[in-house]
Short mmCIF file of C-alpha atoms in Angstrom, two decimals:
data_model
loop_
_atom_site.label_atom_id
_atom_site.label_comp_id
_atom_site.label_asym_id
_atom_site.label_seq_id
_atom_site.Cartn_x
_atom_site.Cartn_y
_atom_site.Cartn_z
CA UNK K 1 0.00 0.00 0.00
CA UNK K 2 2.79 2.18 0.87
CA UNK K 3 4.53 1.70 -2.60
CA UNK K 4 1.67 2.29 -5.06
CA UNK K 5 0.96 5.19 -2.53
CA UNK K 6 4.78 6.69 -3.10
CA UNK K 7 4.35 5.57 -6.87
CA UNK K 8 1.25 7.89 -7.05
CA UNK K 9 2.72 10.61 -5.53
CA UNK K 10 6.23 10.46 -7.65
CA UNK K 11 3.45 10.49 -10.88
CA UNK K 12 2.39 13.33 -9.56
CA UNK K 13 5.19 15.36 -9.21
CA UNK K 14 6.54 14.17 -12.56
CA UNK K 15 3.48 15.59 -14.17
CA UNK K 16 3.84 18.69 -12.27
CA UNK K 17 6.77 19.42 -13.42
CA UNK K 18 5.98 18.88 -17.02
CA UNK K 19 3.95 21.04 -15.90
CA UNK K 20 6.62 23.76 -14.96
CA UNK K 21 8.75 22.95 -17.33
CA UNK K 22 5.84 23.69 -20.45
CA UNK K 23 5.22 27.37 -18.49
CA UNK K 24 9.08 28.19 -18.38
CA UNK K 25 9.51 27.55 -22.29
CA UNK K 26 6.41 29.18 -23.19
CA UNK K 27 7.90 32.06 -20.94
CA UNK K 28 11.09 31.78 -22.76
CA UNK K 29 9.33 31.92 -26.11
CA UNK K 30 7.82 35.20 -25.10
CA UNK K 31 11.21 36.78 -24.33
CA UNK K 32 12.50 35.49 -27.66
CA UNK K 33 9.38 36.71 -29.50
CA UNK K 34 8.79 40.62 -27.66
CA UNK K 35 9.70 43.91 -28.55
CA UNK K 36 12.16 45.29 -31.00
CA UNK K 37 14.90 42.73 -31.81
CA UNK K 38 17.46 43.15 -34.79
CA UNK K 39 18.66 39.68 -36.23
CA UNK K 40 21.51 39.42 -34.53
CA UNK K 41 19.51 39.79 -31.36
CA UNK K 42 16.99 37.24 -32.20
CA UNK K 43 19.56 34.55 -32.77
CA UNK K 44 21.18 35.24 -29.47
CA UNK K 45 17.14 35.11 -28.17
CA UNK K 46 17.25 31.71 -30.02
CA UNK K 47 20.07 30.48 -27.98
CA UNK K 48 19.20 31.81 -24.54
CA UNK K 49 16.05 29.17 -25.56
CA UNK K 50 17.61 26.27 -26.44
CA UNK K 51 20.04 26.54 -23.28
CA UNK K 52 16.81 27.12 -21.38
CA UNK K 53 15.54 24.49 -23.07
CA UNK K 54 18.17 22.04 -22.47
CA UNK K 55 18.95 22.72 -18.79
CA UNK K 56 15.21 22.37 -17.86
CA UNK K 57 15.30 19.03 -19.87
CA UNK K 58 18.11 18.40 -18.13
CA UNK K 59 17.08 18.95 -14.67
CA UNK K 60 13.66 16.80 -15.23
CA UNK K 61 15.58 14.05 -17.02
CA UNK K 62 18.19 13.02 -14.49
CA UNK K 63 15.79 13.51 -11.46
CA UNK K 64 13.22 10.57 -12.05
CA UNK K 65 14.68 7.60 -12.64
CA UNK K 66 13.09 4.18 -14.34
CA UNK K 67 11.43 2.88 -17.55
CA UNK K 68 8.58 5.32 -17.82
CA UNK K 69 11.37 8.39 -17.61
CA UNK K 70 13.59 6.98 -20.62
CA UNK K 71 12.26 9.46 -23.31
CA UNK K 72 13.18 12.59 -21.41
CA UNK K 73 16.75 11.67 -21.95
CA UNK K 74 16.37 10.92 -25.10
CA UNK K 75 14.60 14.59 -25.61
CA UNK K 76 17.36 16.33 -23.53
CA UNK K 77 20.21 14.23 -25.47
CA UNK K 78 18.39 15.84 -29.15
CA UNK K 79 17.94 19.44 -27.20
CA UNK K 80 22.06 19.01 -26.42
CA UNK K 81 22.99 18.67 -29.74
CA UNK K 82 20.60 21.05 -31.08
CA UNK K 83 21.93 23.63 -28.62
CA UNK K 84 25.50 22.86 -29.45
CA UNK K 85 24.54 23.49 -33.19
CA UNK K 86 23.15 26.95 -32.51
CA UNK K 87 25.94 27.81 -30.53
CA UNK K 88 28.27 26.16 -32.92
CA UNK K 89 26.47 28.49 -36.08
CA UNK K 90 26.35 31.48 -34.04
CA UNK K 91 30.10 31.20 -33.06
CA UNK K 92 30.73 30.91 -36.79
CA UNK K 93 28.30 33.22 -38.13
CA UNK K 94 30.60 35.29 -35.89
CA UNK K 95 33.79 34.40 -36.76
CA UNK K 96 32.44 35.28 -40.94
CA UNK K 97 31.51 38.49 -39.51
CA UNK K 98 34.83 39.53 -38.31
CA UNK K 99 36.86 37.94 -41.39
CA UNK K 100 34.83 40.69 -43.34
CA UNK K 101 35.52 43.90 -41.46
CA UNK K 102 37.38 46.27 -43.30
#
């Protein structure tokens, strides 16, 4: 009784902070999406997202452990390398940027 009672209550909190973790990127979103941004802000925007995105992945992913909680590390292992790609772009986008200054 006491297991399927801490089971329900670990389901719960796992769904809670889904949850949290769908408010914080729809938050995010919003600060990507508002006001006056140039490109080169936006991208940046874009990146301060994905890192969100990946930490908060990463936080729910290696906090519950077992079978059911297998696809969150597969979602925060895709949001890693899709982070390190944006990063990766930016820094080169960058790096084009100053090769060009005259």
């Amino acid at each position: 009784m006491e297991n399927k009672e801490l089971q329900l209550n670990k389901q719960k909190n796992s769904n809670l902070s889904i949850l949290l973790i769908v408010v914080n990127l729809i938050l995010l979103l919003i600060f990507a999406n508002i006001g006056d941004s140039l490109d080169d802000e936006l991208s940046v925007n874009y990146c301060y997202l994905s890192f969100g995105t990946t930490v908060l992945l990463g936080f729910y992913a290696f906090s519950y452990h077992g079978k059911g909680y297998r696809i969150a590390k597969w979602l925060f292992a895709a949001s890693l390398i899709i982070s390190a790609l944006l990063i990766g772009l930016l820094l080169y986008s960058a790096g084009l940027a100053k090769a060009f200054q005259h």
